[in-house]
Each structure stands twice: as structure tokens, then as C-alpha cells.
Amino acid sequence: MSCKVGVGNGDTGAGSVDGGSKQLERLPDSVIDEILQRLDLESLCSAACVSPIMRSFVSQILSSLSSIDLSAFSPDAKTLEHILYRLRGVKSVILDCFHLNNSAVIKILGPNIQELHLLKGSSISYTVLASIATRCPNLRVLGLELKGQQLPEVLSENLVEILKHLLSLESLSIKVRGKEADVFHLESIDLVFPKSLTSLKLQPVRELDAIHLMRQLSNVENTLGTTSSLSILSSHLHLHSGLQRLSLVLDVISDELVISIINTLPLLVELNLEDRPYKEPLVPHDLTNNGIQALRSCGHLSTLSIVRSRLNYPASFKRVNDLGLFLLSENCSGLESVSLAGFSRVTDAGFSCILHSCKNLKKFEVRNASLLSDLALNNISGAAGSLVELKLLSCNLITSDTVEQLATCNTLEVLDLCGCRSISDTCIRYLACFSKLVTLNLGGSDVTDSSLSVLGSVSSPIAHLSLRGCKRITDQGISFLLLGKGIIRKTLLSLDVGHMPGISDKAINTIASAAEAVTELCMRNCFFVTVSSLKVLASERRLLDGNRSLQKLDLFHCPRLSFELVRCLQKPSFRNLRWLGAGFTSLARKRDELAVICNERPWLTICFEGCEMGCHDGWQLH
């Protein structure tokens, strides 16, 4: 197997491991096998590069694997072929297809595959669905990310093939990334759903097509009840009551759509609806209190997400107010996860009734709610004692009093207050109460260096921390955070210090020396960071000190990074770097030198488009 699989640049460090490998090989075979069985794919591939004996052990383990996850890097066709040669019996595959085309993907297909996820399929055409339908008859779970193409109706035609042939399919997710025209066209086709299908996700789909889809499901039920000639066909159809999870990204969410979903899927457990309107929706093509009220008839619903995105236009649900949420709360005691975005007319009273009615609520998220304040979370300890995740994004009336109210919620693992500008230092002292807190986002808040002194002393196992846009935090605050008496220096995996004018090389040097576990670092729009601190991050000394190496680094719009940055990317520096955000830096003018580096490091993606970490929002374009 190629030693490059799963390794940032193919470096094996042979000179430093020869002695260690000989000692390892003296162990009994059973002990070596037990050690290797506990490693992930990346570590196994690294171990295979150590010696022929280790390569033999790794090959045996790979041949027995039932699942493989290649989502962390983008293999080319040749590398994928090497991997598949040793994984002929694998049943579950997760694959980053950014560098793959149809012919490369088709080679992994076979009757042994039961779960298949093809991500970032920028060069995969819609016709791959037909190949999947014929080559993977035992498929139970299928997830696809495809780039929009010129003939979107071809997508719908191939969707028919998937549903017709995969009679054991339980979960289907198809996400198309492209222009407004790249949507599912369902009005002109007849879909026959497998009887086994319980989960469906389509993105994007027009409201009218989604309503047509629901009518088709309803008509199937009605026809089967009255036409005996379809009795044989019924064994291969999925009756409307069987679909339990539905997720749609639409042009608009309307009352008619919601009511048709509720009437068609009475056993719905999970409903996720997001719309991205290009203009202000008008009646009747909009969501009102009537549509929200219809949701209360879903007695089995445990997950509800209704989101109006501002991606294309700053619209909101202007026809939903407190009354709609009052009506919803009458029969929503079983909800465990609620996500609401764009409800600009709902006040504390409406949000509070959801919090107090859902006795088993574990996740609660509200975005862009201009009327939500601390009052909505009064006495939340008694209303949501099982709360695990709380996200209140861009809610300007939320202050530190909300965090104080949460102090008794010792089950909290995720606290996201991004964009809540009234959050200040007084909230930090209450974070010590969250003994299970893993993710904390204070982006855009008014916290200062003194608050990070407190945060650096808590014992919460914080692994993901965002301070983006906290303009009152300086280098000294980062020192307080990572050089304190707490454990965050050992637990922190990802850190975002972007858009912070008080951050300079001193802070980055502190992160490089003290943050022992950080693998993702964002410093975009930090105007005082220079190449000198990047050299510290890239140095092998950092690895020798026991720190993990960076896998993702965002340097977007750091103008003081000189042309020496190119040298920092040459071997052996940043040996495990997988993704680099380099837009609006000196690297943009060094494309020839970067081409050489990319040839040496085929798993390194350099993004100049300004994408967030990992190109989650723009992989189809570059």
C-alpha cells in the first residue's frame, strides 16, 4: 500500500523510527496485532511504512475491515485503487471524491457495499446513480454530494433508477451544490419508494416539487387500497406512513408544504426544513401560524428544525408570532431537539413556552431572533434539566445573565453564543459550573483578557473554542488562557482567533508552545501576524515537545505574511497539514512555487476562495 494514504505529505520519519520499529517487532505477534487493531486508518498506513513486517501485519488487518472512512483527505484514482485492493470485503465506505471521477468511483461499487457516502463529488456526474443502482443491490444507506450540472432533469431520472432497484434502501441523502437551477425536478416523474426507506434528504428542491412528492406518496396509499391490480407492487412500495425522517432544503417553506408533510407522514420522528429565498416570500407561499400549528399533530416528533437562511436574501418568517409557538407547544413534550432560525416576530414568551413544554429537550438552537432576551431562559434549570446543547446565535438581547441562568445545567456540553454582542466578562465565572463543556463559542462577544484568565483555570474539557471577532482580547489574554492552571491547554483541539486586532505573533507563539493538542487553527484577518510565528508552528521542535501537528490552518487575509511563507510549507514543515486557507496572502502571487509543493503533498488543499475551514461552503468551485 502506498505510504501516502492518510499521511499529510508522505513523510515517514524513517531515520527516527528504525530503532523503535525493531523493538516493536520483537513483541509477540498477538501483542502487535492487538496494538494495530486499536489504530485508525491514518495510523495504520503510517505503521505500514515502517518496515516490511509491519506492512504485512497492516495488510492482514485491512483485509478484515468491514468499514473504511476516507473523508479526511482526497485520494486520487491510483491511491484509491491501492486501498481497494486490500479492502475487497468492505461493507461501509465514506469517500472524499474531490479528485475522483465516475470511472474511479464505479470501481468501489459491488454487492458487498451496504453503506456508501460519496462526498465532494465535484467531477462525478448524475449518471453515477444508475451505476450504484445496478452494482450495489444490497445498499441500505446512500449519501451523495454532487456538483450541479447543465441538465438537472437527468438527476431526477437517475433518482428514479435508484429508488426502483435498491429495494433494501433505508436512508437516502442527495445534496447538489450549484446554481439556482440545479434542483430536483419531481413534478414530471413518478417515484416508487422502496418499502424499507425511513429517511430521505434532498437538497435543493422546489416547494412545488416537494408538495408533489407528498401527493405522490398519498396517492400510492389511496391507490393501493382500491386497486387490486397493484397488490403485487405494494410489496416493493414504501407506504407514506413509513418515512420517519425528512430533510429538505427549499426555495421557500409554506403552510401548504408543512401541512402536506404532516398529513402524509403521520409517524414522522425527525423533520428538518430550510429555505433560502431570493426575495421576500408572499402569501400563500410562506409559513404562518397555521403551518406551525399543524406540527402539533405529530405526536412522534423528536427533532424539529425550521430555518430561514439569509444566504440569498435577508428574509424572515414575518407571519409567525408567539401564537404559533404557543400552539406548537401544546403537543410537543416529546421534542428532544429544536432548531429555529429567522423567527423575527417571536418574543421571549414564544421561545420560553417551547423550553418549558419540552421536558426531554437536549438540543435548543435559535438564530437571528432579534426579540429573544434573557427573560426567555428564566428558571431554565427546572425546564430543561437534560439540556446538552444550547446555541443562541446573533441574538443581540442575550447577555451574561443567560449564562448565569444556565449554571445549574451540569449536563451542558455545547454552548454557542456567537454574535451575542452583549455577552461580557461576567459570564465566564459561571463556565466553571459546566463540568462537561466540550464546545464554547464566544465569537463577537464583549469578553476581555481578564475573562480568559478565568477560563484558563476551569476544569471543563473544552476541545473547541471560538473567540472570533472578540476585539478586546489581546496576546495577553491568550497567555492567560493557555498558561493558566486549568486543563484547556491539554484538551483544546480547535481554536479560532480570527478577526481579532489584538492578536500578533506573541499569541501565535503561545499557542504553538502551550496548546498541546490543537490540530485546527484559524487566524484569518489577523493583521499583525507575520511569518516568524508561522515558523514556530511549522517547526519539528513543536512535535518533539509532544504537541500534535496542525492539520488545518486558516491564514485568509493576513497581509503581513511575507513570501517566506512558501518556505514554511516545504518539507519537513507542517508535515500533516491537510488544508490551508491562503486567500489574500502573499501565497496568491506564488502559484508556481505552490504547484511544486502540492505535487510533493498531494493531500494538501490550498484554498484561495475565502472558504471557512475545510472548504465546507465552496468545494464545488475549486
Coordinates of C-alpha atoms in Angstrom, one line a residue:
M1 CA 0.0 0.0 0.0
S2 CA 1.2 3.5 -0.7
C3 CA 2.6 5.1 2.4
K4 CA 0.9 8.3 1.3
V5 CA -2.6 7.1 2.3
G6 CA -3.8 9.2 5.2
V7 CA -0.4 10.9 5.7
G8 CA -0.1 14.6 5.2
N9 CA 2.9 14.5 2.8
G10 CA 4.1 11.0 2.8
D11 CA 6.9 11.6 5.3
T12 CA 7.6 8.5 7.5
G13 CA 10.4 9.8 9.6
A14 CA 12.3 6.6 8.8
G15 CA 15.6 7.8 10.4
S16 CA 14.0 8.3 13.8
V17 CA 11.8 5.2 13.9
D18 CA 14.2 2.4 12.8
G19 CA 15.2 1.6 16.3
G20 CA 11.7 1.8 17.6
S21 CA 10.3 -0.5 14.9
K22 CA 12.9 -3.2 15.6
Q23 CA 11.9 -3.1 19.3
L24 CA 8.2 -3.3 18.3
E25 CA 8.8 -6.2 16.0
R26 CA 10.3 -8.2 18.9
L27 CA 6.9 -8.2 20.6
P28 CA 4.7 -11.3 20.2
D29 CA 2.5 -11.3 17.1
S30 CA -0.6 -11.3 19.2
V31 CA 0.5 -8.1 21.0
I32 CA 1.4 -6.3 17.8
D33 CA -2.0 -7.3 16.3
E34 CA -3.8 -6.0 19.4
I35 CA -2.0 -2.7 19.2
L36 CA -2.7 -2.2 15.5
Q37 CA -6.3 -3.2 15.9
R38 CA -6.8 -0.1 18.0
L39 CA -5.4 2.3 15.4
D40 CA -7.4 4.4 12.9
L41 CA -6.7 4.1 9.2
E42 CA -4.2 7.0 9.1
S43 CA -2.1 5.5 11.9
L44 CA -2.3 2.1 10.2
C45 CA -1.0 3.5 7.0
S46 CA 1.8 5.2 8.8
A47 CA 2.7 2.0 10.6
A48 CA 2.8 0.1 7.2
C49 CA 5.6 2.4 6.1
V50 CA 7.9 1.5 9.0
S51 CA 9.1 -2.0 7.8
P52 CA 8.0 -4.9 5.6
I53 CA 7.0 -6.9 8.7
M54 CA 4.7 -4.1 9.9
R55 CA 3.3 -3.7 6.3
S56 CA 2.4 -7.4 6.4
F57 CA 0.5 -7.0 9.7
V58 CA -1.3 -3.9 8.5
S59 CA -2.4 -5.7 5.3
Q60 CA -3.9 -8.5 7.3
I61 CA -5.9 -6.0 9.4
L62 CA -7.0 -4.0 6.4
S63 CA -8.3 -7.2 4.7
S64 CA -10.6 -7.8 7.6
L65 CA -12.0 -4.3 7.9
S66 CA -15.8 -4.1 7.4
S67 CA -15.8 -0.2 7.1
I68 CA -13.5 2.5 5.8
D69 CA -13.6 6.2 6.3
L70 CA -11.6 8.2 3.7
S71 CA -13.3 11.6 4.4
A72 CA -10.3 13.2 6.0
F73 CA -8.3 13.5 2.7
S74 CA -9.0 13.3 -1.1
P75 CA -7.3 10.3 -2.7
D76 CA -6.7 10.2 -6.4
A77 CA -7.7 7.3 -8.6
K78 CA -4.4 5.4 -8.3
T79 CA -4.3 5.7 -4.5
L80 CA -7.9 4.6 -4.2
E81 CA -7.1 1.5 -6.3
H82 CA -4.3 0.6 -4.0
I83 CA -6.6 0.8 -1.0
L84 CA -9.5 -1.1 -2.6
Y85 CA -7.1 -4.0 -3.5
R86 CA -6.8 -4.7 0.2
L87 CA -10.4 -4.0 1.2
R88 CA -12.4 -6.3 -1.1
G89 CA -15.0 -7.3 1.5
V90 CA -15.7 -3.8 3.0
K91 CA -19.4 -3.1 3.6
S92 CA -19.3 0.6 4.6
V93 CA -17.4 3.3 2.6
I94 CA -17.1 7.0 3.3
L95 CA -15.1 8.6 0.5
D96 CA -13.9 12.2 -0.3
C97 CA -14.4 12.3 -4.1
F98 CA -12.9 15.7 -4.8
H99 CA -10.2 14.2 -7.1
L100 CA -12.3 11.3 -8.5
N101 CA -14.5 10.9 -11.5
N102 CA -17.2 8.4 -12.3
S103 CA -14.9 5.6 -13.5
A104 CA -12.8 5.7 -10.3
V105 CA -15.9 5.6 -8.1
I106 CA -17.5 2.8 -10.1
K107 CA -14.6 0.6 -9.2
I108 CA -15.5 0.6 -5.5
L109 CA -19.1 -0.5 -6.2
G110 CA -20.2 -4.1 -5.6
P111 CA -22.8 -6.2 -3.9
N112 CA -20.8 -6.2 -0.7
I113 CA -21.4 -2.5 -0.2
Q114 CA -24.3 -1.8 2.3
E115 CA -23.5 1.8 3.2
L116 CA -22.0 4.3 0.8
H117 CA -21.2 8.0 1.3
L118 CA -19.6 9.9 -1.7
L119 CA -18.6 13.4 -0.5
K120 CA -17.5 16.4 -2.5
G121 CA -18.2 14.8 -5.9
S122 CA -17.1 17.8 -8.0
S123 CA -16.2 15.6 -11.0
I124 CA -19.0 13.0 -10.6
S125 CA -21.9 13.1 -13.0
Y126 CA -25.5 12.3 -12.2
T127 CA -25.3 9.1 -14.1
V128 CA -23.3 7.5 -11.3
L129 CA -26.6 7.0 -9.6
A130 CA -27.6 4.4 -12.2
S131 CA -24.3 2.6 -11.7
I132 CA -24.9 2.5 -8.0
A133 CA -28.4 1.2 -8.6
T134 CA -27.3 -1.8 -10.6
R135 CA -24.0 -2.6 -8.9
C136 CA -25.0 -2.3 -5.2
P137 CA -28.2 -4.2 -4.9
N138 CA -27.8 -4.7 -1.1
L139 CA -27.3 -1.0 -0.4
R140 CA -29.1 0.2 2.8
V141 CA -27.6 3.7 3.2
L142 CA -26.7 6.1 0.4
G143 CA -25.3 9.7 0.8
L144 CA -24.2 11.8 -2.2
E145 CA -22.7 15.3 -2.6
L146 CA -22.7 16.3 -6.2
K147 CA -21.9 19.3 -8.3
G148 CA -24.7 20.9 -10.2
Q149 CA -24.8 20.2 -13.9
Q150 CA -26.4 21.6 -17.0
L151 CA -29.2 19.1 -17.2
P152 CA -30.8 18.9 -13.8
E153 CA -33.7 16.7 -15.1
V154 CA -31.1 14.0 -15.6
L155 CA -30.7 13.9 -11.8
S156 CA -34.4 13.2 -11.3
E157 CA -34.3 10.5 -14.0
N158 CA -31.4 8.7 -12.2
L159 CA -33.1 9.2 -8.9
V160 CA -35.9 7.0 -10.3
E161 CA -33.4 4.3 -11.1
I162 CA -32.0 4.4 -7.5
L163 CA -35.5 4.0 -6.0
K164 CA -36.5 1.3 -8.4
H165 CA -33.6 -1.0 -8.0
L166 CA -32.5 -0.6 -4.3
L167 CA -35.3 -2.4 -2.6
S168 CA -33.4 -2.6 0.7
L169 CA -32.6 1.2 0.9
E170 CA -33.3 2.6 4.3
S171 CA -31.7 6.1 4.1
L172 CA -31.2 8.3 1.0
S173 CA -29.4 11.7 1.1
I174 CA -28.6 13.7 -2.1
K175 CA -27.1 17.1 -1.9
V176 CA -26.4 19.1 -5.0
R177 CA -24.2 22.2 -4.8
G178 CA -24.6 24.7 -7.6
K179 CA -26.8 27.4 -9.1
E180 CA -30.5 28.2 -8.5
A181 CA -31.4 26.0 -11.5
D182 CA -29.7 22.9 -10.0
V183 CA -32.7 21.5 -8.3
F184 CA -34.7 18.3 -8.3
H185 CA -37.5 18.3 -10.9
L186 CA -40.1 15.9 -9.5
E187 CA -43.4 17.2 -11.0
S188 CA -42.9 15.3 -14.2
I189 CA -41.8 11.9 -12.8
D190 CA -43.3 9.1 -10.8
L191 CA -41.3 8.0 -7.8
V192 CA -41.7 4.5 -6.4
F193 CA -40.1 4.4 -3.0
P194 CA -38.6 1.2 -1.5
K195 CA -40.7 -0.2 1.3
S196 CA -37.7 -0.1 3.6
L197 CA -37.0 3.7 3.2
T198 CA -37.3 5.5 6.5
S199 CA -35.0 8.6 5.9
L200 CA -34.9 11.0 3.0
K201 CA -32.8 14.1 2.5
L202 CA -32.9 16.2 -0.8
Q203 CA -31.1 19.5 -1.4
P204 CA -32.2 21.6 -3.1
V205 CA -35.8 21.1 -4.1
R206 CA -38.5 23.5 -5.0
E207 CA -41.5 23.9 -2.8
L208 CA -43.9 22.8 -5.6
D209 CA -41.9 19.7 -6.3
A210 CA -41.8 18.8 -2.5
I211 CA -45.6 19.2 -2.4
H212 CA -45.9 17.0 -5.5
L213 CA -43.7 14.4 -3.8
M214 CA -46.0 14.3 -0.8
R215 CA -49.1 13.9 -3.0
Q216 CA -47.4 11.0 -4.8
L217 CA -46.9 9.2 -1.5
S218 CA -50.5 9.9 -0.5
N219 CA -51.8 8.7 -3.9
V220 CA -49.8 5.5 -3.6
E221 CA -51.6 4.7 -0.4
N222 CA -55.0 5.5 -1.7
T223 CA -54.5 3.6 -4.9
L224 CA -53.2 0.5 -3.1
G225 CA -56.3 0.5 -1.0
T226 CA -58.7 0.4 -4.0
T227 CA -56.9 -1.3 -6.9
S228 CA -56.2 -5.0 -6.6
S229 CA -54.0 -5.0 -9.7
L230 CA -51.3 -3.2 -7.6
S231 CA -51.3 -5.7 -4.8
I232 CA -48.0 -7.2 -6.1
L233 CA -46.4 -3.8 -6.5
S234 CA -47.3 -2.9 -2.9
S235 CA -44.6 -5.3 -1.6
H236 CA -42.0 -3.0 -3.2
L237 CA -43.5 0.3 -2.2
H238 CA -42.9 2.3 0.9
L239 CA -46.3 3.4 2.2
H240 CA -46.5 7.0 3.3
S241 CA -46.6 6.2 7.0
G242 CA -43.2 4.5 7.0
L243 CA -41.0 7.6 6.2
Q244 CA -39.8 8.8 9.6
R245 CA -37.0 11.3 8.8
L246 CA -37.4 14.0 6.2
S247 CA -34.9 16.8 5.5
L248 CA -35.4 19.3 2.7
V249 CA -33.6 22.5 1.6
L250 CA -36.1 24.6 -0.4
D251 CA -36.7 27.9 -2.1
V252 CA -39.4 28.6 0.4
I253 CA -41.3 27.0 3.3
S254 CA -45.0 27.4 3.1
D255 CA -48.1 26.4 5.0
E256 CA -49.2 24.1 2.2
L257 CA -45.9 22.3 2.2
V258 CA -45.8 21.8 6.0
I259 CA -49.5 20.6 6.1
S260 CA -48.9 18.2 3.2
I261 CA -45.9 16.7 5.0
I262 CA -47.8 16.3 8.2
N263 CA -50.8 14.7 6.5
T264 CA -48.7 12.3 4.5
L265 CA -46.2 11.2 7.2
P266 CA -48.0 10.7 10.5
L267 CA -45.2 8.7 12.0
L268 CA -42.6 11.4 11.4
V269 CA -39.8 11.4 14.0
E270 CA -37.4 14.0 12.5
L271 CA -38.3 17.0 10.3
N272 CA -35.6 19.4 9.0
L273 CA -36.7 22.2 6.7
E274 CA -34.5 25.0 5.5
D275 CA -35.4 27.6 2.9
R276 CA -33.2 30.1 1.0
P277 CA -35.5 32.6 -0.6
Y278 CA -34.2 35.1 -3.2
K279 CA -36.9 37.6 -2.3
E280 CA -39.5 38.3 0.5
P281 CA -42.0 35.4 0.4
L282 CA -45.6 36.4 -0.1
V283 CA -48.9 34.7 0.9
P284 CA -49.8 32.0 0.2
H285 CA -46.2 30.8 -0.4
D286 CA -45.0 31.5 3.1
L287 CA -45.1 29.9 6.5
T288 CA -47.7 31.3 9.0
N289 CA -49.1 30.4 12.4
N290 CA -51.4 27.9 10.6
G291 CA -48.4 25.9 9.3
I292 CA -46.7 25.9 12.7
Q293 CA -50.0 24.8 14.4
A294 CA -50.2 21.8 12.1
L295 CA -47.0 20.5 13.6
R296 CA -48.6 19.8 16.9
S297 CA -50.4 16.8 15.4
C298 CA -47.0 15.0 15.0
G299 CA -47.1 13.0 18.3
H300 CA -43.9 11.1 17.4
L301 CA -41.8 14.1 16.5
S302 CA -38.5 14.2 18.5
T303 CA -36.4 16.5 16.2
L304 CA -37.7 19.7 14.6
S305 CA -35.7 22.2 12.6
I306 CA -37.2 25.1 10.7
V307 CA -34.7 27.5 9.3
R308 CA -34.9 30.6 7.1
S309 CA -31.4 31.2 5.7
R310 CA -30.1 34.6 4.9
L311 CA -27.8 33.1 2.3
N312 CA -29.5 34.7 -0.7
Y313 CA -31.8 37.3 0.9
P314 CA -32.2 38.7 4.4
A315 CA -35.8 37.4 4.8
S316 CA -37.5 36.1 7.9
F317 CA -40.8 34.4 9.0
K318 CA -42.8 37.6 9.4
R319 CA -46.1 35.8 9.6
V320 CA -45.2 33.6 12.6
N321 CA -45.5 35.1 16.1
D322 CA -45.8 33.9 19.7
L323 CA -49.3 32.4 19.0
G324 CA -47.7 29.9 16.5
L325 CA -45.2 28.6 19.1
F326 CA -47.9 28.6 21.8
L327 CA -50.0 26.3 19.6
L328 CA -47.0 24.1 18.8
S329 CA -46.1 23.7 22.4
E330 CA -49.5 22.2 23.3
N331 CA -48.3 18.8 22.0
C332 CA -44.5 18.9 21.7
S333 CA -43.5 17.4 25.0
G334 CA -41.6 14.6 23.2
L335 CA -39.3 17.0 21.3
E336 CA -35.6 16.4 22.1
S337 CA -34.0 18.8 19.6
V338 CA -35.4 22.1 18.4
S339 CA -33.7 24.5 15.9
L340 CA -35.4 27.7 14.9
A341 CA -33.9 30.5 12.7
G342 CA -35.4 33.6 11.2
F343 CA -38.4 34.0 13.6
S344 CA -38.1 37.7 13.8
R345 CA -41.6 38.3 15.2
V346 CA -41.4 35.7 18.1
T347 CA -40.7 37.1 21.5
D348 CA -39.5 35.7 24.8
A349 CA -42.9 34.3 25.5
G350 CA -43.0 32.1 22.4
F351 CA -39.5 30.7 22.8
S352 CA -40.0 30.2 26.6
C353 CA -43.1 28.1 26.1
I354 CA -41.1 25.7 23.9
L355 CA -38.4 25.4 26.6
H356 CA -40.8 24.8 29.4
S357 CA -43.0 22.3 27.4
C358 CA -40.3 20.0 26.1
K359 CA -39.3 18.1 29.3
N360 CA -36.7 15.9 27.5
L361 CA -35.1 18.7 25.5
K362 CA -31.4 18.1 24.8
K363 CA -30.6 20.5 22.0
F364 CA -32.1 24.0 21.5
E365 CA -30.9 26.4 18.9
V366 CA -32.2 29.9 17.9
R367 CA -30.7 32.1 15.3
N368 CA -31.4 35.6 14.2
A369 CA -34.1 36.2 16.8
S370 CA -34.0 40.0 17.4
L371 CA -36.7 39.8 20.2
L372 CA -35.1 37.0 22.2
S373 CA -33.7 38.1 25.5
D374 CA -32.6 36.7 28.9
L375 CA -36.2 36.5 30.1
A376 CA -36.9 33.5 27.8
L377 CA -34.4 31.4 29.8
N378 CA -35.6 32.4 33.3
N379 CA -35.9 29.3 35.5
I380 CA -34.4 27.2 32.7
S381 CA -32.9 24.8 35.2
G382 CA -36.2 23.4 36.1
A383 CA -37.5 23.4 32.5
A384 CA -34.5 21.8 30.7
G385 CA -32.5 19.8 33.2
S386 CA -31.3 17.5 30.4
L387 CA -30.0 20.2 28.1
V388 CA -26.8 19.1 26.3
E389 CA -26.5 21.7 23.6
L390 CA -27.6 25.4 23.6
K391 CA -27.0 27.7 20.6
L392 CA -28.2 31.3 20.6
L393 CA -26.7 32.8 17.5
S394 CA -26.9 36.5 16.6
C395 CA -29.4 37.3 19.4
N396 CA -28.3 40.7 20.4
L397 CA -30.5 41.0 23.5
I398 CA -28.9 37.9 25.2
T399 CA -26.5 39.0 28.0
S400 CA -24.3 37.3 30.6
D401 CA -27.5 36.8 32.7
T402 CA -28.4 33.9 30.4
V403 CA -25.2 32.1 31.3
E404 CA -25.9 32.6 35.0
Q405 CA -29.3 31.0 34.5
L406 CA -27.6 28.0 32.9
A407 CA -25.2 27.5 35.8
T408 CA -27.3 24.6 37.2
C409 CA -27.4 22.8 33.9
N410 CA -24.5 20.5 34.6
T411 CA -25.3 18.3 31.5
L412 CA -24.3 21.1 29.1
E413 CA -21.7 20.1 26.5
V414 CA -22.1 22.7 23.8
L415 CA -22.6 26.5 24.4
D416 CA -22.7 28.7 21.3
L417 CA -23.3 32.4 21.8
C418 CA -21.7 33.6 18.5
G419 CA -22.9 37.1 17.6
C420 CA -24.4 37.8 21.0
R421 CA -22.6 41.2 21.4
S422 CA -23.8 41.8 25.0
I423 CA -22.0 38.8 26.4
S424 CA -19.3 40.1 28.7
D425 CA -16.7 39.0 31.3
T426 CA -19.3 38.4 34.0
C427 CA -20.5 35.2 32.2
I428 CA -17.1 33.5 32.3
R429 CA -17.1 32.8 36.0
Y430 CA -20.2 30.6 35.6
L431 CA -18.4 28.4 33.0
A432 CA -16.7 26.6 35.8
C433 CA -20.1 25.0 36.6
F434 CA -20.2 23.2 33.2
S435 CA -18.0 20.3 34.0
K436 CA -18.9 18.5 30.7
L437 CA -18.5 21.5 28.4
V438 CA -16.7 20.5 25.2
T439 CA -17.6 23.3 22.7
L440 CA -17.6 27.0 23.5
N441 CA -18.3 29.8 21.0
L442 CA -18.0 33.4 22.3
G443 CA -17.4 34.9 18.8
G444 CA -18.3 38.5 18.5
S445 CA -18.9 39.0 22.3
D446 CA -17.5 41.7 24.6
V447 CA -15.2 39.5 26.7
T448 CA -11.7 40.7 27.5
D449 CA -8.3 39.4 28.6
S450 CA -9.4 39.1 32.3
S451 CA -12.2 36.6 31.3
L452 CA -9.7 34.4 29.6
S453 CA -7.7 34.3 32.9
V454 CA -10.8 32.7 34.5
L455 CA -11.4 30.4 31.5
G456 CA -7.8 29.2 31.7
S457 CA -8.3 28.0 35.2
V458 CA -11.5 25.9 34.8
S459 CA -11.5 22.1 34.6
S460 CA -14.1 21.7 31.8
P461 CA -12.8 19.5 28.9
I462 CA -13.1 22.3 26.3
A463 CA -11.9 20.9 22.9
H464 CA -13.4 23.5 20.5
L465 CA -13.1 27.3 21.3
S466 CA -14.0 30.2 19.1
L467 CA -13.1 33.8 20.1
R468 CA -13.5 35.2 16.6
G469 CA -14.2 38.9 16.5
C470 CA -13.6 39.4 20.2
K471 CA -11.9 42.8 19.7
R472 CA -10.9 43.4 23.3
I473 CA -8.8 40.2 23.6
T474 CA -5.1 40.6 23.1
D475 CA -1.9 38.5 23.2
Q476 CA -2.0 38.6 27.0
G477 CA -5.5 37.0 27.0
I478 CA -4.2 34.1 25.0
S479 CA -1.4 33.7 27.6
F480 CA -3.9 33.7 30.4
L481 CA -5.9 31.1 28.6
L482 CA -3.2 28.6 27.8
L483 CA -0.7 29.2 30.6
G484 CA -3.3 29.0 33.5
K485 CA -3.9 26.2 36.0
G486 CA -6.7 24.6 34.0
I487 CA -6.7 21.7 31.6
I488 CA -7.6 23.6 28.4
R489 CA -4.0 23.5 27.1
K490 CA -4.3 19.7 27.1
T491 CA -7.9 19.3 25.8
L492 CA -8.1 22.1 23.1
L493 CA -8.3 20.7 19.6
S494 CA -9.5 23.6 17.5
L495 CA -9.1 27.4 18.2
D496 CA -10.4 30.4 16.3
V497 CA -8.7 33.7 16.9
G498 CA -9.8 35.3 13.6
H499 CA -10.8 38.9 13.2
M500 CA -9.0 39.9 16.4
P501 CA -6.9 43.1 16.0
G502 CA -5.1 42.5 19.3
I503 CA -3.6 39.2 18.2
S504 CA 0.0 39.2 17.0
D505 CA 3.0 36.8 16.8
K506 CA 3.2 36.6 20.5
A507 CA -0.2 35.0 20.8
I508 CA 0.6 32.5 18.0
N509 CA 3.9 31.6 19.6
T510 CA 2.0 30.9 22.9
I511 CA -0.5 28.7 21.0
A512 CA 2.4 26.8 19.3
S513 CA 4.2 26.1 22.6
A514 CA 1.4 25.6 25.0
A515 CA -1.6 24.2 23.2
E516 CA -0.6 20.6 23.2
A517 CA -3.5 19.1 21.2
V518 CA -4.5 21.8 18.7
T519 CA -4.9 20.4 15.2
E520 CA -7.1 23.2 13.7
L521 CA -6.2 26.9 14.0
C522 CA -7.9 29.9 12.4
M523 CA -6.3 33.3 12.4
R524 CA -8.0 34.9 9.4
N525 CA -7.9 38.7 9.3
C526 CA -5.2 38.9 11.9
F527 CA -3.2 41.9 10.6
F528 CA -0.2 41.7 12.9
V529 CA 0.7 38.0 12.4
T530 CA 4.0 37.5 10.5
V531 CA 5.9 34.6 9.1
S532 CA 8.1 34.4 12.3
S533 CA 5.2 32.8 14.3
L534 CA 4.3 30.5 11.4
K535 CA 7.9 29.2 11.5
V536 CA 7.3 28.3 15.1
L537 CA 4.1 26.5 14.3
A538 CA 5.8 24.6 11.5
S539 CA 8.9 23.6 13.4
E540 CA 9.7 20.0 14.3
R541 CA 10.5 21.2 17.8
R542 CA 6.8 21.6 18.4
L543 CA 6.3 17.9 17.6
L544 CA 9.3 16.8 19.7
D545 CA 7.7 18.6 22.7
G546 CA 4.8 16.2 22.4
N547 CA 2.4 18.6 20.7
R548 CA 0.2 17.4 17.8
S549 CA 0.8 18.8 14.4
L550 CA -1.7 21.1 12.6
Q551 CA -4.0 19.6 10.0
K552 CA -6.0 22.7 9.1
L553 CA -4.7 26.3 9.2
D554 CA -6.6 29.4 8.1
L555 CA -4.5 32.4 7.1
F556 CA -7.0 34.2 5.0
H557 CA -6.3 37.9 4.7
C558 CA -3.2 38.0 6.9
P559 CA -1.4 40.8 5.0
R560 CA 1.9 40.8 6.9
L561 CA 2.8 37.2 5.9
S562 CA 5.8 37.6 3.5
F563 CA 6.9 35.5 0.6
E564 CA 8.9 33.4 3.1
L565 CA 5.6 31.7 3.9
V566 CA 6.3 29.4 0.8
R567 CA 9.4 28.1 2.6
C568 CA 7.3 27.3 5.7
L569 CA 5.2 24.9 3.5
Q570 CA 8.2 22.9 2.3
K571 CA 9.2 19.6 3.8
P572 CA 9.5 18.7 6.6
S573 CA 7.5 21.6 8.0
F574 CA 3.7 21.2 8.6
R575 CA 4.1 17.5 7.8
N576 CA 0.4 16.6 8.4
L577 CA -1.2 19.8 7.1
R578 CA -4.3 18.8 5.0
W579 CA -6.0 22.2 4.4
L580 CA -4.6 25.8 4.2
G581 CA -6.7 28.9 3.7
A582 CA -4.4 31.3 1.9
G583 CA -6.6 33.9 0.1
F584 CA -5.4 37.5 0.2
T585 CA -1.9 36.5 1.3
S586 CA 1.5 36.6 -0.4
L587 CA 0.9 33.0 -1.5
A588 CA -1.7 34.1 -4.0
R589 CA 1.2 35.5 -6.1
K590 CA 3.4 32.4 -5.8
R591 CA 1.3 29.9 -7.7
D592 CA 4.3 28.2 -9.5
E593 CA 6.1 27.5 -6.2
L594 CA 2.8 26.3 -4.7
A595 CA 2.3 23.9 -7.6
V596 CA 5.6 22.2 -6.7
I597 CA 4.6 22.0 -3.0
C598 CA 1.2 20.5 -3.9
N599 CA 2.9 17.8 -6.1
E600 CA 5.0 16.9 -3.1
R601 CA 2.0 16.9 -0.8
P602 CA -1.0 15.5 -2.8
W603 CA -3.3 15.6 0.3
L604 CA -2.8 19.3 0.9
T605 CA -5.6 21.5 -0.3
I606 CA -4.7 25.2 -0.6
C607 CA -7.8 27.4 -0.8
F608 CA -7.7 31.0 -2.1
E609 CA -11.5 31.5 -2.2
G610 CA -12.0 32.6 1.5
C611 CA -13.9 29.5 2.5
E612 CA -14.3 28.5 6.1
M613 CA -12.1 25.7 7.5
G614 CA -12.1 22.8 5.1
C615 CA -14.0 24.5 2.3
H616 CA -17.4 23.3 3.6
D617 CA -19.1 26.1 1.7
G618 CA -17.2 26.0 -1.6
W619 CA -15.7 22.7 -2.5
Q620 CA -17.6 22.5 -5.8
L621 CA -15.9 25.7 -7.2
H622 CA -12.2 25.0 -6.7

